[in-house]
Amino acid sequence: MSKKEKTAGTKKATKPGKSKKPTEVVIVSSEAWPWVKTGGLADVAGALPRAMAQAGSKVRLFIPLYKSIDRKKFKIPAKGVKFSVPVSARIMEGSAYMIRPSKGLEVWFIEQEHYFGRDGVYLDHAGHDYPDNLERFAFFCRAVLETLLASGRPPDVIHCNDWQTGLIPAYLKTIYVGVPFFDKTGSLITIHNMGYQGRFHPSQWHLLGISWDHFHPGGLESYGHINLLKAGLIFADIITTVSPTYAKEIMEPDGGFGLDGLLRHRADRVHGVLNGIDMDEWNPATDKLIQSRFNHKEMKGKAECKAALCEELNLAPGDGPLLAVVSRLADGKGMELLAGCLKSILAKGGRFVLLGSGDKELERRFLKIASSSGARASVTIGYDERFSHRIQAGADILLVPSRYEPCGLTQMYALAYGTAPLVRATGGLNDTVRQFDLTTEEGNGFKYEEYSEAALLSKSLEAMEFYLAKREKWNKMVRMGMQEDNSWIHSAKMYHKLYRLAADLSD
Ligand code: ADP
């Protein structure tokens, strides 16, 4: 084991240093908006690089060139940089193509037909993980490092995101440890969701290119499996997660999904940095995807958006609030609780719109409720970015009843669009939503603690009653929410400090 490998995981002071400012930032993600998106990671990986570049860093973002990415639309050039990567006994060739979408930002697409030239990002048509996901993303991680080497421009920091990129910090401190090019490169990994760790059978170890010596509980092994997120958490100089509350929750057994002990051990390296939202994409005053534009001073457009949405969905007329969900129908989102109490919400005068996809049983349950709701509920199964904007603009209440939510973006979009978020007090939902207090008139939405159907229903009924009985106060609440600054500016500054710290720690 080298000197660097030994320092990984040991404790050191982590106050930001005063030395060089990282100007060469590399951000690596398995998805980024607008090129490819399956969830919130794409929003973050699309917006943060731009925010960092606007603040003066030179930023290179790396993502795989999936089949779904439209090369023509995004003006991805035909000529790229060729590289090769050993994968077990084979040498896999690939190419990297670069575009410059905005000042200070380069986006690099890693092409490899065998790994990325298929329809899905992580899942096949049946919704199952591709069996070779370890190999695909191990290749991607090495491809990024090889492309960087070929560029001749060493990064000050490589910012990795989630398990798909967790091998990069491990590679920097194992197989690339003697490479002078990376000598001063720090690494940072952001956990967007502890529920997804990239766990694989040990028989796939040979595909990683890392010595088997690292397969033990203090290394990449976790409960008998290879764990790619753990690779990142063990070897990265800095660990971040996407909200301060989630940073605490992942150090507890309930939130740590088996890695809480490791995170407690590395607690001095763990920071919670709240995600921001991209105000160029999510701004009701300029949004071209919605019926009418509006802002906190002039809300007429919001009423027009609601009317247009209800008409589009053929919803029954009514004075009650329009409650909405835009979400993956996945474990942790609390959707089974909502399915359990939705009929009671509708019976009390609420109308409902859902856009989401995922768990087939949940999809069936919601469709069934909608079909017998007398046009009080509309359920659309699928993924539709444009529709999600119309829902955020037209709804009155956005429901986010998650069991856990690392940050959550939809509640921040809701705030920006004058839609009151109704959330369970967990992770980033807890950090961004404050229960409105009728007396002090403080707060921006509705928040409850207990993960139960009864608590969700009770808070929903409270919100509906408030909407119907105290419209002036309601309007005041949502107007205040619209004026909150959830942009990337503050978080980009925090990342800048942490990048500097990661670069210092790598020296
Ligand atoms: P997560 O990353 O766990 O899915 P977030 O709230 O952080 O949750 O981010 C979800 C992102 O995906 C948001 O931008 C949301 O609008 C979007 N989204 C989720 N489901 C859909 C869908 N069915 N159609 C369009 N957008 C969706």
PDB file of C-alpha atoms in Angstrom, residues 1-2 5 174 205-206 208-221 230 234-235:
ATOM      1  CA  MET A   1       0.000   0.000   0.000  1.00  0.00           C
ATOM      2  CA  SER A   2       1.384   3.455  -0.875  1.00  0.00           C
ATOM      3  CA  GLU A   5      -3.468   4.926   0.306  1.00  0.00           C
ATOM      4  CA  THR A 174      -4.331   3.009  -6.240  1.00  0.00           C
ATOM      5  CA  TRP A 205     -13.765  -7.836  -9.147  1.00  0.00           C
ATOM      6  CA  HIS A 206     -11.386  -8.614 -12.028  1.00  0.00           C
ATOM      7  CA  LEU A 208     -12.031  -3.143 -11.743  1.00  0.00           C
ATOM      8  CA  GLY A 209      -8.280  -3.352 -12.305  1.00  0.00           C
ATOM      9  CA  ILE A 210      -7.643  -2.846  -8.572  1.00  0.00           C
ATOM     10  CA  SER A 211      -5.621  -5.299  -6.486  1.00  0.00           C
ATOM     11  CA  TRP A 212      -7.727  -7.928  -4.670  1.00  0.00           C
ATOM     12  CA  ASP A 213      -5.975  -6.686  -1.468  1.00  0.00           C
ATOM     13  CA  HIS A 214      -8.627  -3.974  -1.353  1.00  0.00           C
ATOM     14  CA  PHE A 215     -11.489  -6.460  -1.042  1.00  0.00           C
ATOM     15  CA  HIS A 216     -11.992  -6.390   2.713  1.00  0.00           C
ATOM     16  CA  PRO A 217     -14.387  -4.580   5.089  1.00  0.00           C
ATOM     17  CA  GLY A 218     -11.925  -1.685   5.495  1.00  0.00           C
ATOM     18  CA  GLY A 219     -11.791  -1.379   1.688  1.00  0.00           C
ATOM     19  CA  LEU A 220     -14.258  -1.858  -1.146  1.00  0.00           C
ATOM     20  CA  GLU A 221     -16.077  -4.797   0.410  1.00  0.00           C
ATOM     21  CA  LYS A 230     -17.982   2.841  -0.568  1.00  0.00           C
ATOM     22  CA  ILE A 234     -13.103   5.496   1.595  1.00  0.00           C
ATOM     23  CA  PHE A 235     -10.729   7.209  -0.815  1.00  0.00           C
TER      24      PHE A 235
END
